[in-house]
Coordinates of C-alpha atoms and ligand atoms in Angstrom, one line a residue:
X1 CA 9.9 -25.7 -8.3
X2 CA 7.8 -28.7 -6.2
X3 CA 10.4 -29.9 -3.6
X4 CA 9.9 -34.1 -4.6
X5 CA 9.8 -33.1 -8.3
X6 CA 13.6 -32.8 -8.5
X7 CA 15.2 -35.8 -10.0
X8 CA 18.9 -35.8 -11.2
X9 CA 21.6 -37.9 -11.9
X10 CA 25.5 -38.0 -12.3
X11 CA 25.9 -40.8 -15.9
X12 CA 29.7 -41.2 -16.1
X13 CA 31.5 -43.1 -18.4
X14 CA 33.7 -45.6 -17.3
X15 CA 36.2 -44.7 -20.0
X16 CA 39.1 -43.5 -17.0
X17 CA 39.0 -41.9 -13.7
X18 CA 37.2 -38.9 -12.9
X19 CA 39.0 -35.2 -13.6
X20 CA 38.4 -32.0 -12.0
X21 CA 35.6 -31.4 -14.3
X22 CA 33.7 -35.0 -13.7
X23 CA 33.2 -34.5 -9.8
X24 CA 32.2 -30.7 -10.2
X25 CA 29.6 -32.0 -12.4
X26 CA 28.8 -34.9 -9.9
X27 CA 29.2 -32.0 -6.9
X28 CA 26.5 -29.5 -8.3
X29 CA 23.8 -32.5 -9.2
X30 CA 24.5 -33.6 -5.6
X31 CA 24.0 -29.9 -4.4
X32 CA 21.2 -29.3 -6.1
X33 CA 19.3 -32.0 -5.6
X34 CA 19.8 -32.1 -1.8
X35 CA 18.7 -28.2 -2.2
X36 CA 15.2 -29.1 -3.2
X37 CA 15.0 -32.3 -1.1
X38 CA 15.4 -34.3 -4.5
X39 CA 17.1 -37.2 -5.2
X40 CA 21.0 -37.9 -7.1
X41 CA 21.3 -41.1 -9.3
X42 CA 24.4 -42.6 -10.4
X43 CA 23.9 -44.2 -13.5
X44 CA 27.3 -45.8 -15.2
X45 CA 27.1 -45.0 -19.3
X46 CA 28.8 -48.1 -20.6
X47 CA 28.0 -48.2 -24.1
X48 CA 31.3 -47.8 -25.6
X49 CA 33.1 -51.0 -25.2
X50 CA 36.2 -49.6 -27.4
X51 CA 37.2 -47.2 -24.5
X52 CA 36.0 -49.2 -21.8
X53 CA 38.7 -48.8 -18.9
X54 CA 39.0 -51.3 -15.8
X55 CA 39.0 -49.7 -12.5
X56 CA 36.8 -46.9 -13.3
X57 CA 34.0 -47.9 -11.8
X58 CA 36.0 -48.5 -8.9
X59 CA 37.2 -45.3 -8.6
X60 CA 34.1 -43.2 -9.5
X61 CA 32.6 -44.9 -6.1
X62 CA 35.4 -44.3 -4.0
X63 CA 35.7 -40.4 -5.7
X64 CA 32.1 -39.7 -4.5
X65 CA 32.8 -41.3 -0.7
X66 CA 35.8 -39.3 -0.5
X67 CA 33.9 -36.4 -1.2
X68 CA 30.7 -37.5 0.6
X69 CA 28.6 -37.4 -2.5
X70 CA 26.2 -40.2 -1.6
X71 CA 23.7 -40.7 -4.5
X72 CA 20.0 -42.0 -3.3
X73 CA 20.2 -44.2 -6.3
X74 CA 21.5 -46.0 -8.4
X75 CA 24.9 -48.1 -9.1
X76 CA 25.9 -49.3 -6.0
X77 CA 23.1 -47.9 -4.0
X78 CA 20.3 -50.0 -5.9
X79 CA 17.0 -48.3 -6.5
X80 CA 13.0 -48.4 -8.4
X81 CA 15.3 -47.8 -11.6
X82 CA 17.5 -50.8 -11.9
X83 CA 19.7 -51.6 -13.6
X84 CA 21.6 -48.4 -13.6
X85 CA 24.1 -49.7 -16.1
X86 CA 23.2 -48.7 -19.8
X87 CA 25.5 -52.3 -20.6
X88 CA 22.3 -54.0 -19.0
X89 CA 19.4 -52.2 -20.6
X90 CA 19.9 -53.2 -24.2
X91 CA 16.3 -54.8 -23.7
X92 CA 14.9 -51.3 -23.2
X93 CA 17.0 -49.3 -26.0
X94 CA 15.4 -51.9 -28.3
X95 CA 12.1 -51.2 -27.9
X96 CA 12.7 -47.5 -27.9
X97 CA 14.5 -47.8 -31.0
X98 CA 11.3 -50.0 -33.0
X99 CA 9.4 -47.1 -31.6
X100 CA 11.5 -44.4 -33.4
X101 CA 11.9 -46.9 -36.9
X102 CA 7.8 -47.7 -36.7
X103 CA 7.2 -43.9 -36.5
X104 CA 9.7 -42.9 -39.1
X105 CA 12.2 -40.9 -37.0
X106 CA 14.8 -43.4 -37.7
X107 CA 16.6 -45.5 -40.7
X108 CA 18.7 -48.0 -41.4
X109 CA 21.7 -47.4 -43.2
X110 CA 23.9 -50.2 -44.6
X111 CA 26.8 -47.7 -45.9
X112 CA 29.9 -49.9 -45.3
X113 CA 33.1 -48.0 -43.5
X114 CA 34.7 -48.5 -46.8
X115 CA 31.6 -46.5 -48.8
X116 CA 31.5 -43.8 -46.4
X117 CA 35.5 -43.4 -46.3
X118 CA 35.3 -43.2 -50.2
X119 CA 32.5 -40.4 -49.8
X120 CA 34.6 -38.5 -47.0
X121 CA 37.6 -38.6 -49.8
X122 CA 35.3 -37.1 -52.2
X123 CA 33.9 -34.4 -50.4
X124 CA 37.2 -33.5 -49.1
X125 CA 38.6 -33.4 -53.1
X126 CA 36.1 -30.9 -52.9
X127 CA 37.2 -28.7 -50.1
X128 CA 34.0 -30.2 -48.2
X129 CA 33.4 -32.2 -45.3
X130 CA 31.2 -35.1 -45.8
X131 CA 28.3 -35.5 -43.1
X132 CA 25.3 -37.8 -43.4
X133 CA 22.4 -35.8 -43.4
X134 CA 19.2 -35.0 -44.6
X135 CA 20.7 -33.3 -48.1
X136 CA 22.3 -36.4 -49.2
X137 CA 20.8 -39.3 -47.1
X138 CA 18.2 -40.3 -50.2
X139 CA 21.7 -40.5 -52.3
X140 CA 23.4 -43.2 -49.8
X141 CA 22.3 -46.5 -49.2
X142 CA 19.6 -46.5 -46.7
X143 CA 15.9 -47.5 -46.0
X144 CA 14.7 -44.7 -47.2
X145 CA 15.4 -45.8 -50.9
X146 CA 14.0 -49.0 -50.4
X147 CA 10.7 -51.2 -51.0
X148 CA 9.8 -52.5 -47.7
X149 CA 10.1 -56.1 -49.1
X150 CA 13.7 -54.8 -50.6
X151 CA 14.4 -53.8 -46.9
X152 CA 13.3 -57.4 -45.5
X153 CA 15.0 -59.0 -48.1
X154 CA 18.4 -56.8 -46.9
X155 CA 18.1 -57.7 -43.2
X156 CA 17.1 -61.1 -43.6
X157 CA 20.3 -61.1 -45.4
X158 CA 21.7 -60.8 -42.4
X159 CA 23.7 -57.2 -43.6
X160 CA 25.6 -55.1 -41.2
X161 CA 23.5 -52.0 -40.2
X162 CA 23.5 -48.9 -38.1
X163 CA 20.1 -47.0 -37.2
X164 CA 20.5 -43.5 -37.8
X165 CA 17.8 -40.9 -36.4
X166 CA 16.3 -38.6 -39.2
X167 CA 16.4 -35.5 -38.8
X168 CA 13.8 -33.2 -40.0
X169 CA 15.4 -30.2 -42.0
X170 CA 14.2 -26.5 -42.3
X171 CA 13.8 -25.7 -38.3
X172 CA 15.4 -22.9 -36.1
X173 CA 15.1 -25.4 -33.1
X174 CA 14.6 -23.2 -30.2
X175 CA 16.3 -24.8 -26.8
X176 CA 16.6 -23.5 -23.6
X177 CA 19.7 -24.3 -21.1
X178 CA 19.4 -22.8 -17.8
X179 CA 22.5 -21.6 -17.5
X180 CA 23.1 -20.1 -21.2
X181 CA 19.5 -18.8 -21.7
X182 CA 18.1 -19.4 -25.3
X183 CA 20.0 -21.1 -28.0
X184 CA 18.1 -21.3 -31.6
X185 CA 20.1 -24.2 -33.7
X186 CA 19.0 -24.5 -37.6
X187 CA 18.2 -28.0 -38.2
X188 CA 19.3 -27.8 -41.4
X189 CA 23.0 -27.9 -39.8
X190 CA 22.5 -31.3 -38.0
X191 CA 23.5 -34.9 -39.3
X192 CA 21.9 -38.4 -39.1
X193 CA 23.3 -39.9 -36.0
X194 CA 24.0 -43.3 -35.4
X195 CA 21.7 -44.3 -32.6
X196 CA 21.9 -48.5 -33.2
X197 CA 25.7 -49.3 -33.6
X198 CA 26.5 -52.3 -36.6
X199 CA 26.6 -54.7 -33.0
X200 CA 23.4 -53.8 -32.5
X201 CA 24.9 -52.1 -29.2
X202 CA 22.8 -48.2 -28.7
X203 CA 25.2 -45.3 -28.9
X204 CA 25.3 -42.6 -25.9
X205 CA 22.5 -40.2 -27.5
X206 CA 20.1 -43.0 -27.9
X207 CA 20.8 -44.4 -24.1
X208 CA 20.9 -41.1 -22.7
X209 CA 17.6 -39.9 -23.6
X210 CA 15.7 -43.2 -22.9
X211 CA 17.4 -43.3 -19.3
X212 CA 16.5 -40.1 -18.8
X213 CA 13.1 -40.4 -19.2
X214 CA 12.8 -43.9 -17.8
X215 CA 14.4 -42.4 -14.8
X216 CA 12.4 -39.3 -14.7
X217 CA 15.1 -37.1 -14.7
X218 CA 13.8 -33.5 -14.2
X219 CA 16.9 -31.5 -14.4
X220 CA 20.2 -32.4 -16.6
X221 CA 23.1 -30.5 -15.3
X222 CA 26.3 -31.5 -17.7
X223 CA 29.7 -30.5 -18.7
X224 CA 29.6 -27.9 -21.5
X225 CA 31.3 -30.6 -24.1
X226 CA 27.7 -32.0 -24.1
X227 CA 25.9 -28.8 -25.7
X228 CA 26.4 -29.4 -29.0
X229 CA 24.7 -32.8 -28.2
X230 CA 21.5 -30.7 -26.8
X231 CA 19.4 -30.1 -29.7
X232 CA 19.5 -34.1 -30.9
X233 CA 18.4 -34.9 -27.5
X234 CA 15.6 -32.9 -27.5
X235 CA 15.4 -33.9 -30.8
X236 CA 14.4 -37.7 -30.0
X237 CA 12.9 -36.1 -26.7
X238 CA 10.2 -35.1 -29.2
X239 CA 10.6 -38.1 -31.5
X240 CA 9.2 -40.2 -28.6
X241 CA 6.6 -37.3 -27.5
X242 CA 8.3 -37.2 -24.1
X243 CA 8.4 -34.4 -21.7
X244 CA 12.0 -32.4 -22.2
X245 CA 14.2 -32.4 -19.1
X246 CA 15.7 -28.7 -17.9
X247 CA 19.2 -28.7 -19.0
X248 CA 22.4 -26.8 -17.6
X249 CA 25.5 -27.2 -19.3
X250 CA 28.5 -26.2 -16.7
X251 CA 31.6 -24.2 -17.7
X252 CA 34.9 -25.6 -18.5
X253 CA 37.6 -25.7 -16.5
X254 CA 40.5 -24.5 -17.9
X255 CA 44.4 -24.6 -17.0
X256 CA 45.3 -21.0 -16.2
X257 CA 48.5 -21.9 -17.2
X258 CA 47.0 -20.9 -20.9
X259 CA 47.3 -25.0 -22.1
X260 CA 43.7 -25.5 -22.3
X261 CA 41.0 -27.5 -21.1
X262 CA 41.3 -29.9 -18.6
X263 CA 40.5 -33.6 -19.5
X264 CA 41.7 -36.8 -18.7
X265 CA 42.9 -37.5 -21.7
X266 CA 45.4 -34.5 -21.1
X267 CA 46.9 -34.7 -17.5
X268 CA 50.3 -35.2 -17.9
X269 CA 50.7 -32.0 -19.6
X270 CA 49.6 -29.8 -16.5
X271 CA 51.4 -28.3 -13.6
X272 CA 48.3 -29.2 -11.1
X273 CA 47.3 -32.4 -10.0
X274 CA 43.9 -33.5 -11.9
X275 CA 42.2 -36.2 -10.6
X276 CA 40.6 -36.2 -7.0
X277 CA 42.2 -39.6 -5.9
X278 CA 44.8 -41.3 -7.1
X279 CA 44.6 -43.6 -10.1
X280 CA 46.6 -46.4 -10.7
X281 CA 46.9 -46.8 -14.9
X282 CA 45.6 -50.4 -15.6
X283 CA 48.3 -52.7 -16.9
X284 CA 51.1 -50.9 -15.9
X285 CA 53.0 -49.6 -12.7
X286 CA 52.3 -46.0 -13.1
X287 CA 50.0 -44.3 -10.0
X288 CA 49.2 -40.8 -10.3
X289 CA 48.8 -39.2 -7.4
X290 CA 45.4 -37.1 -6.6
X291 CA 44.0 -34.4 -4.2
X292 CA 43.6 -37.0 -1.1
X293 CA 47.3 -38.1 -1.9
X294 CA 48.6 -35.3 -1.8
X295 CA 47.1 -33.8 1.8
X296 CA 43.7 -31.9 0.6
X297 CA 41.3 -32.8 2.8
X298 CA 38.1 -33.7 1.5
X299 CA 36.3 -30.7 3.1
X300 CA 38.8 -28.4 1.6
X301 CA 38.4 -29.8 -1.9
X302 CA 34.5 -29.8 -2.2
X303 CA 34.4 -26.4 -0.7
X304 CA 36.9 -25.3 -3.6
X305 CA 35.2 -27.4 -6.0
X306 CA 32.1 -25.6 -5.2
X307 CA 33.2 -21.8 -6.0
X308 CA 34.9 -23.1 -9.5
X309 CA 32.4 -21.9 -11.3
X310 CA 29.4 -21.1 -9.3
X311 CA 29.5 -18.8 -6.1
X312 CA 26.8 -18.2 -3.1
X313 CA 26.6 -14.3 -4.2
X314 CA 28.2 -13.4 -0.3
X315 CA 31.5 -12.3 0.6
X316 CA 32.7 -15.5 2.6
X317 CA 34.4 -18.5 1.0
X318 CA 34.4 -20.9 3.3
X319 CA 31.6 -23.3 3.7
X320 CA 30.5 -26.5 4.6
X321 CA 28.9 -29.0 2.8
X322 CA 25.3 -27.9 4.4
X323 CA 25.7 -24.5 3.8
X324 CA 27.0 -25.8 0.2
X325 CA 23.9 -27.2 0.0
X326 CA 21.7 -24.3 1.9
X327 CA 23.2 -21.6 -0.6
X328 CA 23.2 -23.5 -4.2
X329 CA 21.3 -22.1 -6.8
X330 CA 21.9 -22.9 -11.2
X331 CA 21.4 -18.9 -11.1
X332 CA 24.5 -18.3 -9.7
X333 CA 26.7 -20.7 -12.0
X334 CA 29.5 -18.8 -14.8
X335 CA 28.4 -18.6 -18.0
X336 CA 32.2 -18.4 -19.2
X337 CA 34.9 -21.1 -18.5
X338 CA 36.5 -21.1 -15.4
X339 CA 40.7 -20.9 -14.5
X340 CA 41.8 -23.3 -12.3
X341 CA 44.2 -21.8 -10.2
X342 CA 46.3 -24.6 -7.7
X343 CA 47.3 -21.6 -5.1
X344 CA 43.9 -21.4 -4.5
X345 CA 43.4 -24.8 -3.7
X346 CA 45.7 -24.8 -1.5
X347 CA 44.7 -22.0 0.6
X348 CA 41.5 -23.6 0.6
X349 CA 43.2 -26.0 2.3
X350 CA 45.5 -24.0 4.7
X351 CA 41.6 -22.6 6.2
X352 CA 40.4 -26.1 6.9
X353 CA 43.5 -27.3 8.7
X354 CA 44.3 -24.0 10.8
X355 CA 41.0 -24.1 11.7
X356 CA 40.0 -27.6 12.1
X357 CA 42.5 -29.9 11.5
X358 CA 44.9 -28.8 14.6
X359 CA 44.3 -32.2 16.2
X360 CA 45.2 -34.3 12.9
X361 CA 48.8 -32.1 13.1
X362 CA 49.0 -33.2 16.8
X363 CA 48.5 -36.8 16.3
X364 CA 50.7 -36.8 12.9
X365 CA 53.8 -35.0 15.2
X366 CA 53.2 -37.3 17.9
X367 CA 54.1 -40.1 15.3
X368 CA 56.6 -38.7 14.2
X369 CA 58.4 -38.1 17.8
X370 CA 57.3 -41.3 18.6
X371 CA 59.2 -43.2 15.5
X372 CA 62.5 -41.0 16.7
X373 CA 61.6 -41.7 20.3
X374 CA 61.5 -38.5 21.5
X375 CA 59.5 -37.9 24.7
X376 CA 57.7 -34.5 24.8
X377 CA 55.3 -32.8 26.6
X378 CA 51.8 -32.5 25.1
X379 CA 52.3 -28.5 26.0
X380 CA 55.4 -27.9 24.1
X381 CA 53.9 -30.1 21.5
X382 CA 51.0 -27.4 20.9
X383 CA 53.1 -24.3 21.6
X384 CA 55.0 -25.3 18.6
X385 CA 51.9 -26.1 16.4
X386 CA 50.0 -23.0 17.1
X387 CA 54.4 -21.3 16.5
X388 CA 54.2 -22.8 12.8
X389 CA 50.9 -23.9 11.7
X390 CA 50.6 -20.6 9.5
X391 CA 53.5 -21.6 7.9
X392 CA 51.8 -24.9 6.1
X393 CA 49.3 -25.9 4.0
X394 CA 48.9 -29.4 4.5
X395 CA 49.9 -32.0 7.5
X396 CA 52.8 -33.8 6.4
X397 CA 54.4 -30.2 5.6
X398 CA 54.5 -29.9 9.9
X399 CA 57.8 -31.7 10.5
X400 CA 60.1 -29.8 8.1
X401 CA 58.5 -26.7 9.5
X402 CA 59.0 -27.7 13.2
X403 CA 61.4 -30.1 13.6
X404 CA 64.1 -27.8 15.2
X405 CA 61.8 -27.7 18.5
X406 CA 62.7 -31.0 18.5
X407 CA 66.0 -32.4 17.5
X408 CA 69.3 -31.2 16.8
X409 CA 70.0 -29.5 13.3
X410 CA 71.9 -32.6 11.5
X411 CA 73.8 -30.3 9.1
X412 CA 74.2 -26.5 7.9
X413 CA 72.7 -24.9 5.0
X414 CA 76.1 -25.4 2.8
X415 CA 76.5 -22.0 1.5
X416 CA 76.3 -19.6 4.2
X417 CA 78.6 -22.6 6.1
X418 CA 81.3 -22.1 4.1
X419 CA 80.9 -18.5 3.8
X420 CA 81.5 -18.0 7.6
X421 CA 84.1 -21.0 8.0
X422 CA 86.3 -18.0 10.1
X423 CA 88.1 -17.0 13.2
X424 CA 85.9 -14.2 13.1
X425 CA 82.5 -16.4 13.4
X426 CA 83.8 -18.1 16.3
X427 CA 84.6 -14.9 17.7
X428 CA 81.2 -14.0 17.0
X429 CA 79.3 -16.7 18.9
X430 CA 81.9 -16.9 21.7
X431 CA 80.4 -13.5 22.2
X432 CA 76.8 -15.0 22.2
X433 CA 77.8 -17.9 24.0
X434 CA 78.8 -15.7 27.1
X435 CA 75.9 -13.3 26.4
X436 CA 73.5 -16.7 26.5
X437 CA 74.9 -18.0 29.5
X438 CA 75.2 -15.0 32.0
X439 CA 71.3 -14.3 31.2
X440 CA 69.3 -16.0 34.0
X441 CA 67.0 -19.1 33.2
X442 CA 63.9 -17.0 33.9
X443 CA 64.8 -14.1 31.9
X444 CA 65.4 -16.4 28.7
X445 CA 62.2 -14.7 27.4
X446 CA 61.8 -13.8 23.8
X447 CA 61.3 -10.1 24.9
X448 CA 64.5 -9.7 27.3
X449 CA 66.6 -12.0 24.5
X450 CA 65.6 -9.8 21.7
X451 CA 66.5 -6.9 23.4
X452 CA 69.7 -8.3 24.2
X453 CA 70.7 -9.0 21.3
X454 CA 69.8 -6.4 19.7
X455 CA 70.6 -3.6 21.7
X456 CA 74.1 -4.8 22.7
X457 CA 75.8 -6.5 19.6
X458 CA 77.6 -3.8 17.1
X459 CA 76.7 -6.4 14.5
X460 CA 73.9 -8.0 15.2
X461 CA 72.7 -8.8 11.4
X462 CA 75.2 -11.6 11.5
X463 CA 75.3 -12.8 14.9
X464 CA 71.7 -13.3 14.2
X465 CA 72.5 -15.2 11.1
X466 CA 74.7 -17.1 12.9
X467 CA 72.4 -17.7 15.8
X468 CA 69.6 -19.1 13.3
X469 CA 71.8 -21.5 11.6
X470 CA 72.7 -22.9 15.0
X471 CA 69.5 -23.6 16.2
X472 CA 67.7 -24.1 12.8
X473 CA 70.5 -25.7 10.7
X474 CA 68.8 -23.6 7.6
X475 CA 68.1 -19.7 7.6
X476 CA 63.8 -20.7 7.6
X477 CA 61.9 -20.6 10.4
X478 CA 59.9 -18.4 12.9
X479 CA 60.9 -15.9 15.0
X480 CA 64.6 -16.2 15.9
X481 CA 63.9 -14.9 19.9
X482 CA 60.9 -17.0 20.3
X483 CA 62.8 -20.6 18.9
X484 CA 65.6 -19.1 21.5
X485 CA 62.6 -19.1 24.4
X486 CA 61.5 -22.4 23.3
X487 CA 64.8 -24.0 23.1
X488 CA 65.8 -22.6 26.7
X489 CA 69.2 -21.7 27.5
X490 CA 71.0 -25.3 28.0
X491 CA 69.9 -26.4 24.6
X492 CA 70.4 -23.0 22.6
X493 CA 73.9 -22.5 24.2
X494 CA 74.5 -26.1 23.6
X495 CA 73.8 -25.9 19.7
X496 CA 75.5 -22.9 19.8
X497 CA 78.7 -24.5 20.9
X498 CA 78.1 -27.6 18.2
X499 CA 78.4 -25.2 15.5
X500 CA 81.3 -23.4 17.2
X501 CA 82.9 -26.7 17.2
X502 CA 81.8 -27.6 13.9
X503 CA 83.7 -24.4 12.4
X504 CA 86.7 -24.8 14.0
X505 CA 86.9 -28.5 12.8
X506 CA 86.8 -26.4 9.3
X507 CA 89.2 -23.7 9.8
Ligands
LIG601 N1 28.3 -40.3 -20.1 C1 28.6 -38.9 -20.3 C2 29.9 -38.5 -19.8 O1 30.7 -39.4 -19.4 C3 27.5 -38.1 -19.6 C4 26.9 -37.1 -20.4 C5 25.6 -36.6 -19.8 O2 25.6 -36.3 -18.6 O3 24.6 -36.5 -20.5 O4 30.3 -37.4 -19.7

């Protein structure tokens, strides 16, 4: 493949925001074209007024710089091309669409709603389902049963009119998709499409194809909803005698949860978050919350993006965008659709910010201290990151994981509380409280306090307990002998007594 030949582009509607599915797509035309030093066009399909949706546009941008998917071209980025949205090109469709009318590839068709409603009725009296096509087009009412000077006389007449694309029966239509190998479709099976709309707007096939060309798209690399649209593309790819793009369809992504695919149209339903940023629903108060929201770092997401449903054919899983880019290849995309699976996500996550997010974590504890006005020392600070950051998968999570290094337990995990609400507990840590304080400061090592402890108390299990729910408030946390160390003696004995105190207040 020439290096300059590849040409591709990312054509969202603006009918909502982007799902998983939508910036994988955008994701592997970015990756691919970078791969062969091509170029990636953003192109906004706006045809369909009807599920036009404000803000999507808007969001579609700010997706692709979250993820740092910069397209060479297009909306927002300008280019040889422009415009790059379909809304603005009626001009062109028009021209393309005389073409397709003065060669005979296309009709008019001046079926009212009403006409083809009664005709769906009929068919379905019949067990059938009605389909304009090339078996009973000559029956309907059309161009093709007219005189041209009837035909004049009917648009003159100013009567409403779609355009519908003729398709020639009797052909095993033999396609190619580069990801699903050959696919043979019988002609024969295929209806009329509208390509001209009764507003005289051009549907999504007609658009598609011209823009495609016009922009000299080389490769199409979709969502696998768009196969079925495949063979009437290349249909009116011929129609015009134009050279036929490659195309890949990509694999669904499905909830693993067994509910299906994942659209927008169907996010409330799931258990996983499904858009990449968060989208505020026009006219109302609702905001859904997406990956950057949530605490996914960018990074984390396109590198998991990436793998669902393609992978580099090595053992490794964690990559950067360049070696994204370095190690793409359509060959290596599933055939079959993919699970999306949110624990995976998040340990894609968990890599990027042990291994490179350790200074957000500072800087977000920091803040935190600093909001409570607690003074620590920038040591300390990263002892206790490097003590829990294994225990979290995004930032935010560091405070509830951490925050006994810090301050004072403000209450007991109720349960076990009341459970040990005895003169026997106080007993208990009275016994740990003298242990505690006859151990010298510089042997209040985790090492010589485990042993301690251990070795020395008949029943350690619960003094242990005990100990933890002192210094932690809750029975979480790392290792009890190494919070001990970190505390130091004053403080441990000193939160030891508080919950001493705090029993006999109960008993
Ligand atoms: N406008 C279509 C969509 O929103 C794009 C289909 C295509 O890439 O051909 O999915």
């Amino acid at each position: 493949m020439s290096r300059d030949f590849v040409r591709v582009r990312f054509a969202p509607s603006p009918t909502g925001p982007l799902h998983l599915g939508g910036i994988r797509t955008a994701l592997y035309n970015y990756l691919f074209a970078k791969k062969h030093g091509g170029t990636f066009i953003l192109r906004i399909e706006d045809t369909d007024k009807k599920r036009f949706v404000s803000n999507s546009e808007l969001y579609i941008l700010e997706t692709l710089k979250w993820c740092q998917i910069e397209p060479d071209e297009g909306v927002g980025y300008g280019g040889p091309h422009f415009p790059y949205y379909q809304s603005k090109r009626w001009n062109i469709y028009r021209i393309y669409i005389n073409k397709l009318l003065e060669k005979g590839y296309a009709y008019y068709a001046f079926d009212t709603d009403k006409d083809l409603d009664k005709k769906r009725k009929e068919y379905s009296n019949r067990g059938l389902t009605f389909s304009y096509n090339s078996k009973n087009r000559i029956t309907l009412n059309n161009s093709l049963t007219m005189t041209r000077e009837e035909l004049h006389t009917k648009l003159k007449s100013c009567y409403s009119y779609v355009i519908r694309f003729k398709i020639k029966p009797g052909e095993k239509l033999k396609m190619h998709d580069l990801i699903r190998g050959n696919i043979i479709v019988d002609t024969d099976h295929l209806d009329d499409k509208v390509l001209l709309k009764s507003d005289g707007v051009a549907t999504y096939h007609l658009a598609n194809t011209i823009d495609d060309h016009l922009m000299k798209i080389t490769h199409v690399l979709r969502g696998e909803e768009w196969l079925p649209s495949m063979s009437l593309h290349i249909l009116l790819y011929r129609a015009f005698g134009w050279n036929i793009p490659y195309f890949a369809h990509l694999p669904l992504i499905l909830n693993k949860n067994g509910k299906g695919k994942i659209s927008k149209r169907n996010a409330d339903g799931l258990d996983f978050p499904i858009f990449p940023i968060q989208w505020e629903v026009p006219d109302s108060h609702i905001i859904i919350p997406g990956y950057r929201e949530l605490g996914y770092f960018p990074e984390a997401f396109v590198n998991m993006l990436a793998l669902l449903g393609w992978n580099p054919g090595i053992k490794r899983e964690i990559f950067s965008m360049k070696e994204l880019i370095h190690l793409f290849s359509l060959e290596r995309i599933k055939k079959s659709s993919i699970y999306f699976d949110i624990k995976k996500a998040n340990w894609f996550n968990k890599k990027y910010l042990i291994n490179e997010k350790k200074k957000e974590v500072f800087t977000f504890l920091c803040e935190k201290l600093r909001k409570r006005s607690i003074d620590i020392g920038k040591d300390y600070l990263w002892k206790v990151i490097h003590l829990t950051i294994d225990r979290i998968h995004f930032i935010h999570e560091i405070w509830e994981h951490s925050f006994y290094f810090f301050i004072y337990p403000d209450s007991y995990e109720a349960n076990f509380f009341n459970k040990i609400c005895n003169r026997n507990t106080v007993y208990q840590l009275e016994k740990a409280i003298v242990l505690l304080s006859d151990t010298a400061s510089p042997l209040f090592t985790s090492v010589n306090l485990k042993s301690l402890l251990t070795e020395t108390i008949k029943e350690k299990k619960i003094i242990l307990k005990l100990l933890r729910l002192a210094l932690v408030g809750i029975l979480i946390g790392i290792d009890l002998f190494i919070i001990l160390e970190m505390l130091g003696k004053e403080e441990s004995i000193r939160r030891i007594k508080k919950l001493r105190s705090n029993i006999k207040e109960k008993i």
